[in-house]
């Protein structure tokens, strides 16, 4: 009976694991490869406060409008974030490893740059999902960032993730900590079901043997 219990427990663990959310992609823009030439080291943002801005390199599978998309970091340079400059800042990356028909959540941290009180517009999309966010730059260093999440369903094993900016002012959005994760409740792998069914089959077999022994 101990073997049966262990088999069922292992199967339930696998099923439970499969049913949880799984991250398929994440990016925090901290890799040195993103850092291009210096743009300004005497500026601010509403999240970091004192901020250094760099031109950004196409890196890690990302493609940027490199004349108007920048890398924002604290003066210490220990963190990175993506700034989409007003009017035509843009960034995109092909996300692979998706499962057709699976629901996913796209999440990211949104803040603003150095134009307190001015509004910005962030646009984005993936796999039929399209969203627009209207934000306003806060005072220097006062904004911890807003965590935004959007759901989409994969219709292919790969989809293009894109962000762009369309502000009428000089304010700009800054995005960070991008994550794409499957939604909890994904159908478990066939092997997990097979193990679970085997465990229950062993329980039934043991019960029948016990009844036969009692009848004898």
PDB file of C-alpha atoms in Angstrom:
ATOM      1  CA  UNK A   1       0.000   0.000   0.000  1.00  0.00           C
ATOM      2  CA  UNK A   2       2.924   2.343   0.654  1.00  0.00           C
ATOM      3  CA  UNK A   3       4.041   1.939  -2.969  1.00  0.00           C
ATOM      4  CA  UNK A   4       0.526   2.786  -4.141  1.00  0.00           C
ATOM      5  CA  UNK A   5       0.373   5.878  -1.939  1.00  0.00           C
ATOM      6  CA  UNK A   6       3.771   7.047  -3.172  1.00  0.00           C
ATOM      7  CA  UNK A   7       2.705   6.568  -6.805  1.00  0.00           C
ATOM      8  CA  UNK A   8      -0.445   8.637  -6.339  1.00  0.00           C
ATOM      9  CA  UNK A   9       1.430  11.318  -4.404  1.00  0.00           C
ATOM     10  CA  UNK A  10       4.028  11.642  -7.142  1.00  0.00           C
ATOM     11  CA  UNK A  11       1.340  11.878  -9.799  1.00  0.00           C
ATOM     12  CA  UNK A  12      -0.576  14.543  -7.894  1.00  0.00           C
ATOM     13  CA  UNK A  13       2.631  16.528  -7.470  1.00  0.00           C
ATOM     14  CA  UNK A  14       3.276  16.423 -11.207  1.00  0.00           C
ATOM     15  CA  UNK A  15      -0.303  17.400 -11.988  1.00  0.00           C
ATOM     16  CA  UNK A  16      -0.160  20.252  -9.505  1.00  0.00           C
ATOM     17  CA  UNK A  17       3.091  21.489 -10.978  1.00  0.00           C
ATOM     18  CA  UNK A  18       1.719  21.349 -14.512  1.00  0.00           C
ATOM     19  CA  UNK A  19      -1.360  23.279 -13.432  1.00  0.00           C
ATOM     20  CA  UNK A  20       0.698  26.194 -12.117  1.00  0.00           C
ATOM     21  CA  UNK A  21       1.835  29.243 -14.032  1.00  0.00           C
ATOM     22  CA  UNK A  22       5.113  28.958 -15.944  1.00  0.00           C
ATOM     23  CA  UNK A  23       7.182  31.902 -17.159  1.00  0.00           C
ATOM     24  CA  UNK A  24       8.131  31.572 -20.817  1.00  0.00           C
ATOM     25  CA  UNK A  25       9.932  34.910 -21.164  1.00  0.00           C
ATOM     26  CA  UNK A  26      11.258  37.708 -18.953  1.00  0.00           C
ATOM     27  CA  UNK A  27      13.458  40.771 -19.482  1.00  0.00           C
ATOM     28  CA  UNK A  28      14.718  43.466 -17.108  1.00  0.00           C
ATOM     29  CA  UNK A  29      17.080  45.253 -19.545  1.00  0.00           C
ATOM     30  CA  UNK A  30      19.987  44.941 -17.098  1.00  0.00           C
ATOM     31  CA  UNK A  31      22.366  43.123 -19.477  1.00  0.00           C
ATOM     32  CA  UNK A  32      25.402  45.241 -20.483  1.00  0.00           C
ATOM     33  CA  UNK A  33      24.718  44.424 -24.145  1.00  0.00           C
ATOM     34  CA  UNK A  34      21.787  46.842 -24.166  1.00  0.00           C
ATOM     35  CA  UNK A  35      23.974  49.807 -23.183  1.00  0.00           C
ATOM     36  CA  UNK A  36      24.943  52.018 -26.115  1.00  0.00           C
ATOM     37  CA  UNK A  37      26.705  55.372 -26.142  1.00  0.00           C
ATOM     38  CA  UNK A  38      25.996  57.926 -23.415  1.00  0.00           C
ATOM     39  CA  UNK A  39      23.111  60.295 -24.046  1.00  0.00           C
ATOM     40  CA  UNK A  40      22.844  62.155 -20.736  1.00  0.00           C
ATOM     41  CA  UNK A  41      24.102  61.513 -17.212  1.00  0.00           C
ATOM     42  CA  UNK A  42      22.622  64.605 -15.554  1.00  0.00           C
ATOM     43  CA  UNK A  43      18.899  63.933 -15.775  1.00  0.00           C
ATOM     44  CA  UNK A  44      16.070  62.333 -13.808  1.00  0.00           C
ATOM     45  CA  UNK A  45      13.055  60.021 -14.065  1.00  0.00           C
ATOM     46  CA  UNK A  46      10.003  59.720 -11.852  1.00  0.00           C
ATOM     47  CA  UNK A  47      11.056  56.217 -10.769  1.00  0.00           C
ATOM     48  CA  UNK A  48      14.830  56.394 -10.371  1.00  0.00           C
ATOM     49  CA  UNK A  49      15.314  60.049  -9.478  1.00  0.00           C
ATOM     50  CA  UNK A  50      18.827  60.829 -10.764  1.00  0.00           C
ATOM     51  CA  UNK A  51      19.056  58.926 -14.043  1.00  0.00           C
ATOM     52  CA  UNK A  52      21.587  58.204 -16.752  1.00  0.00           C
ATOM     53  CA  UNK A  53      20.251  57.774 -20.290  1.00  0.00           C
ATOM     54  CA  UNK A  54      22.038  55.768 -22.974  1.00  0.00           C
ATOM     55  CA  UNK A  55      21.278  55.014 -26.578  1.00  0.00           C
ATOM     56  CA  UNK A  56      20.163  51.384 -26.695  1.00  0.00           C
ATOM     57  CA  UNK A  57      21.596  48.553 -28.778  1.00  0.00           C
ATOM     58  CA  UNK A  58      19.527  45.909 -30.554  1.00  0.00           C
ATOM     59  CA  UNK A  59      20.310  43.019 -28.203  1.00  0.00           C
ATOM     60  CA  UNK A  60      18.786  39.855 -26.776  1.00  0.00           C
ATOM     61  CA  UNK A  61      16.474  39.453 -29.754  1.00  0.00           C
ATOM     62  CA  UNK A  62      15.065  42.977 -29.403  1.00  0.00           C
ATOM     63  CA  UNK A  63      14.761  45.525 -32.203  1.00  0.00           C
ATOM     64  CA  UNK A  64      14.523  49.211 -31.299  1.00  0.00           C
ATOM     65  CA  UNK A  65      14.052  52.494 -33.069  1.00  0.00           C
ATOM     66  CA  UNK A  66      17.528  53.394 -31.906  1.00  0.00           C
ATOM     67  CA  UNK A  67      17.207  57.102 -32.664  1.00  0.00           C
ATOM     68  CA  UNK A  68      14.347  57.544 -30.197  1.00  0.00           C
ATOM     69  CA  UNK A  69      14.451  54.581 -27.814  1.00  0.00           C
ATOM     70  CA  UNK A  70      16.841  54.734 -24.877  1.00  0.00           C
ATOM     71  CA  UNK A  71      18.087  52.862 -21.852  1.00  0.00           C
ATOM     72  CA  UNK A  72      17.391  54.512 -18.502  1.00  0.00           C
ATOM     73  CA  UNK A  73      19.457  53.576 -15.445  1.00  0.00           C
ATOM     74  CA  UNK A  74      20.023  55.018 -11.981  1.00  0.00           C
ATOM     75  CA  UNK A  75      23.188  57.063 -11.707  1.00  0.00           C
ATOM     76  CA  UNK A  76      24.838  53.986 -10.177  1.00  0.00           C
ATOM     77  CA  UNK A  77      23.924  52.021 -13.310  1.00  0.00           C
ATOM     78  CA  UNK A  78      22.741  48.967 -11.370  1.00  0.00           C
ATOM     79  CA  UNK A  79      19.355  48.662 -13.049  1.00  0.00           C
ATOM     80  CA  UNK A  80      18.058  49.136 -16.554  1.00  0.00           C
ATOM     81  CA  UNK A  81      14.719  50.139 -18.039  1.00  0.00           C
ATOM     82  CA  UNK A  82      13.434  50.880 -21.516  1.00  0.00           C
ATOM     83  CA  UNK A  83      12.460  54.459 -22.396  1.00  0.00           C
ATOM     84  CA  UNK A  84      10.297  54.990 -25.475  1.00  0.00           C
ATOM     85  CA  UNK A  85      10.876  58.598 -26.415  1.00  0.00           C
ATOM     86  CA  UNK A  86       8.000  60.830 -27.481  1.00  0.00           C
ATOM     87  CA  UNK A  87       6.453  60.478 -30.946  1.00  0.00           C
ATOM     88  CA  UNK A  88       8.208  57.416 -32.376  1.00  0.00           C
ATOM     89  CA  UNK A  89      10.014  55.333 -29.774  1.00  0.00           C
ATOM     90  CA  UNK A  90       9.441  51.636 -30.443  1.00  0.00           C
ATOM     91  CA  UNK A  91      10.626  48.189 -29.373  1.00  0.00           C
ATOM     92  CA  UNK A  92       9.748  44.672 -30.480  1.00  0.00           C
ATOM     93  CA  UNK A  93      10.800  41.077 -29.927  1.00  0.00           C
ATOM     94  CA  UNK A  94       9.627  37.705 -31.233  1.00  0.00           C
ATOM     95  CA  UNK A  95       8.441  35.566 -28.316  1.00  0.00           C
ATOM     96  CA  UNK A  96       8.887  31.843 -28.955  1.00  0.00           C
ATOM     97  CA  UNK A  97       8.089  28.650 -27.057  1.00  0.00           C
ATOM     98  CA  UNK A  98       4.363  29.372 -26.777  1.00  0.00           C
ATOM     99  CA  UNK A  99       1.709  26.658 -26.837  1.00  0.00           C
ATOM    100  CA  UNK A 100      -1.223  27.125 -29.198  1.00  0.00           C
ATOM    101  CA  UNK A 101      -4.494  27.594 -27.313  1.00  0.00           C
ATOM    102  CA  UNK A 102      -2.794  28.373 -24.006  1.00  0.00           C
ATOM    103  CA  UNK A 103      -3.680  31.530 -22.094  1.00  0.00           C
ATOM    104  CA  UNK A 104      -0.808  33.796 -21.085  1.00  0.00           C
ATOM    105  CA  UNK A 105      -0.344  36.934 -19.028  1.00  0.00           C
ATOM    106  CA  UNK A 106       1.895  39.771 -20.214  1.00  0.00           C
ATOM    107  CA  UNK A 107       3.035  41.969 -17.336  1.00  0.00           C
ATOM    108  CA  UNK A 108       5.481  44.862 -17.018  1.00  0.00           C
ATOM    109  CA  UNK A 109       6.379  47.763 -14.738  1.00  0.00           C
ATOM    110  CA  UNK A 110       5.442  51.201 -16.081  1.00  0.00           C
ATOM    111  CA  UNK A 111       6.817  54.563 -14.991  1.00  0.00           C
ATOM    112  CA  UNK A 112       7.666  57.908 -16.623  1.00  0.00           C
ATOM    113  CA  UNK A 113      10.644  60.103 -17.405  1.00  0.00           C
ATOM    114  CA  UNK A 114      11.535  63.681 -16.519  1.00  0.00           C
ATOM    115  CA  UNK A 115       8.564  65.871 -17.498  1.00  0.00           C
ATOM    116  CA  UNK A 116       6.475  66.110 -14.290  1.00  0.00           C
ATOM    117  CA  UNK A 117       2.816  66.737 -14.993  1.00  0.00           C
ATOM    118  CA  UNK A 118       3.022  65.987 -18.711  1.00  0.00           C
ATOM    119  CA  UNK A 119       1.112  63.088 -20.246  1.00  0.00           C
ATOM    120  CA  UNK A 120       2.425  60.175 -22.312  1.00  0.00           C
ATOM    121  CA  UNK A 121       0.797  57.394 -24.334  1.00  0.00           C
ATOM    122  CA  UNK A 122       2.116  53.827 -24.406  1.00  0.00           C
ATOM    123  CA  UNK A 123       0.866  51.327 -26.995  1.00  0.00           C
ATOM    124  CA  UNK A 124       1.558  47.624 -27.088  1.00  0.00           C
ATOM    125  CA  UNK A 125       0.378  44.275 -28.321  1.00  0.00           C
ATOM    126  CA  UNK A 126       0.941  40.585 -28.870  1.00  0.00           C
ATOM    127  CA  UNK A 127      -1.130  37.774 -30.456  1.00  0.00           C
ATOM    128  CA  UNK A 128      -4.234  39.836 -31.162  1.00  0.00           C
ATOM    129  CA  UNK A 129      -3.987  41.720 -27.869  1.00  0.00           C
ATOM    130  CA  UNK A 130      -3.693  45.500 -28.311  1.00  0.00           C
ATOM    131  CA  UNK A 131      -3.621  48.022 -25.488  1.00  0.00           C
ATOM    132  CA  UNK A 132      -3.089  51.737 -24.915  1.00  0.00           C
ATOM    133  CA  UNK A 133      -2.055  53.234 -21.583  1.00  0.00           C
ATOM    134  CA  UNK A 134      -2.348  56.936 -20.801  1.00  0.00           C
ATOM    135  CA  UNK A 135       0.065  58.030 -18.093  1.00  0.00           C
ATOM    136  CA  UNK A 136       1.535  61.144 -16.561  1.00  0.00           C
ATOM    137  CA  UNK A 137       5.128  61.770 -15.477  1.00  0.00           C
ATOM    138  CA  UNK A 138       5.434  62.204 -11.730  1.00  0.00           C
ATOM    139  CA  UNK A 139       7.878  64.242  -9.719  1.00  0.00           C
ATOM    140  CA  UNK A 140      11.482  63.073  -9.686  1.00  0.00           C
ATOM    141  CA  UNK A 141      11.958  59.793  -7.839  1.00  0.00           C
ATOM    142  CA  UNK A 142       8.380  59.581  -6.516  1.00  0.00           C
ATOM    143  CA  UNK A 143       6.962  56.780  -8.668  1.00  0.00           C
ATOM    144  CA  UNK A 144       7.694  53.138  -7.707  1.00  0.00           C
ATOM    145  CA  UNK A 145       6.114  52.091 -11.000  1.00  0.00           C
ATOM    146  CA  UNK A 146       2.746  50.551 -11.814  1.00  0.00           C
ATOM    147  CA  UNK A 147       2.587  46.817 -12.507  1.00  0.00           C
ATOM    148  CA  UNK A 148       0.294  46.260 -15.499  1.00  0.00           C
ATOM    149  CA  UNK A 149      -0.996  42.890 -16.710  1.00  0.00           C
ATOM    150  CA  UNK A 150      -2.846  41.813 -19.858  1.00  0.00           C
ATOM    151  CA  UNK A 151      -4.094  38.417 -20.970  1.00  0.00           C
ATOM    152  CA  UNK A 152      -3.821  36.836 -24.402  1.00  0.00           C
ATOM    153  CA  UNK A 153      -4.216  33.426 -26.030  1.00  0.00           C
ATOM    154  CA  UNK A 154      -1.477  32.021 -28.242  1.00  0.00           C
ATOM    155  CA  UNK A 155      -2.613  31.156 -31.765  1.00  0.00           C
ATOM    156  CA  UNK A 156       0.919  30.213 -32.835  1.00  0.00           C
ATOM    157  CA  UNK A 157       4.088  28.946 -31.177  1.00  0.00           C
ATOM    158  CA  UNK A 158       5.621  32.405 -31.652  1.00  0.00           C
ATOM    159  CA  UNK A 159       4.197  35.933 -31.563  1.00  0.00           C
ATOM    160  CA  UNK A 160       5.701  39.407 -31.940  1.00  0.00           C
ATOM    161  CA  UNK A 161       5.628  41.493 -28.769  1.00  0.00           C
ATOM    162  CA  UNK A 162       5.693  45.218 -29.513  1.00  0.00           C
ATOM    163  CA  UNK A 163       5.685  48.526 -27.651  1.00  0.00           C
ATOM    164  CA  UNK A 164       5.487  52.023 -29.074  1.00  0.00           C
ATOM    165  CA  UNK A 165       4.902  55.583 -27.928  1.00  0.00           C
ATOM    166  CA  UNK A 166       2.593  58.217 -29.372  1.00  0.00           C
ATOM    167  CA  UNK A 167       2.680  61.156 -26.971  1.00  0.00           C
ATOM    168  CA  UNK A 168       1.746  64.674 -28.006  1.00  0.00           C
ATOM    169  CA  UNK A 169       3.997  66.063 -25.264  1.00  0.00           C
ATOM    170  CA  UNK A 170       7.660  65.580 -24.363  1.00  0.00           C
ATOM    171  CA  UNK A 171       6.818  63.045 -21.656  1.00  0.00           C
ATOM    172  CA  UNK A 172       7.798  59.423 -22.277  1.00  0.00           C
ATOM    173  CA  UNK A 173       6.934  56.036 -20.752  1.00  0.00           C
ATOM    174  CA  UNK A 174       9.573  53.782 -19.228  1.00  0.00           C
ATOM    175  CA  UNK A 175       8.939  50.028 -19.051  1.00  0.00           C
ATOM    176  CA  UNK A 176      10.784  47.375 -17.087  1.00  0.00           C
ATOM    177  CA  UNK A 177      10.548  43.804 -15.775  1.00  0.00           C
ATOM    178  CA  UNK A 178       8.615  42.365 -18.699  1.00  0.00           C
ATOM    179  CA  UNK A 179       7.227  38.888 -18.081  1.00  0.00           C
ATOM    180  CA  UNK A 180       5.107  36.465 -20.105  1.00  0.00           C
ATOM    181  CA  UNK A 181       3.726  33.509 -18.166  1.00  0.00           C
ATOM    182  CA  UNK A 182       1.151  30.826 -18.821  1.00  0.00           C
ATOM    183  CA  UNK A 183      -2.027  31.118 -16.784  1.00  0.00           C
ATOM    184  CA  UNK A 184      -2.513  28.568 -13.983  1.00  0.00           C
ATOM    185  CA  UNK A 185      -4.736  25.689 -14.999  1.00  0.00           C
ATOM    186  CA  UNK A 186      -2.772  24.417 -17.989  1.00  0.00           C
ATOM    187  CA  UNK A 187      -3.671  20.811 -18.892  1.00  0.00           C
ATOM    188  CA  UNK A 188      -1.075  18.464 -17.336  1.00  0.00           C
ATOM    189  CA  UNK A 189       1.288  16.431 -19.474  1.00  0.00           C
ATOM    190  CA  UNK A 190       0.020  12.980 -20.582  1.00  0.00           C
ATOM    191  CA  UNK A 191       2.758  11.323 -18.529  1.00  0.00           C
ATOM    192  CA  UNK A 192       1.342  12.900 -15.367  1.00  0.00           C
ATOM    193  CA  UNK A 193      -2.142  11.582 -16.102  1.00  0.00           C
ATOM    194  CA  UNK A 194      -0.724   8.133 -16.897  1.00  0.00           C
ATOM    195  CA  UNK A 195       1.058   7.983 -13.557  1.00  0.00           C
ATOM    196  CA  UNK A 196      -2.052   9.140 -11.711  1.00  0.00           C
ATOM    197  CA  UNK A 197      -4.259   6.558 -13.458  1.00  0.00           C
ATOM    198  CA  UNK A 198      -1.723   3.842 -12.731  1.00  0.00           C
ATOM    199  CA  UNK A 199      -1.874   4.730  -9.044  1.00  0.00           C
ATOM    200  CA  UNK A 200      -5.647   4.547  -8.927  1.00  0.00           C
ATOM    201  CA  UNK A 201      -5.526   1.291 -10.896  1.00  0.00           C
ATOM    202  CA  UNK A 202      -3.243  -0.176  -8.253  1.00  0.00           C
ATOM    203  CA  UNK A 203      -5.715   0.933  -5.554  1.00  0.00           C
ATOM    204  CA  UNK A 204      -8.566  -0.831  -7.370  1.00  0.00           C
ATOM    205  CA  UNK A 205      -6.507  -3.977  -7.849  1.00  0.00           C
ATOM    206  CA  UNK A 206      -5.546  -4.060  -4.159  1.00  0.00           C
ATOM    207  CA  UNK A 207      -9.173  -3.557  -3.117  1.00  0.00           C
ATOM    208  CA  UNK A 208     -10.331  -6.467  -5.288  1.00  0.00           C
ATOM    209  CA  UNK A 209      -7.655  -8.754  -3.855  1.00  0.00           C
ATOM    210  CA  UNK A 210      -8.683  -7.787  -0.351  1.00  0.00           C
ATOM    211  CA  UNK A 211     -12.339  -8.555  -1.017  1.00  0.00           C
ATOM    212  CA  UNK A 212     -11.388 -11.896  -2.578  1.00  0.00           C
ATOM    213  CA  UNK A 213      -9.285 -12.788   0.456  1.00  0.00           C
ATOM    214  CA  UNK A 214     -12.140 -11.944   2.837  1.00  0.00           C
ATOM    215  CA  UNK A 215     -14.624 -14.000   0.804  1.00  0.00           C
ATOM    216  CA  UNK A 216     -12.284 -16.993   0.893  1.00  0.00           C
TER     217      UNK A 216
END
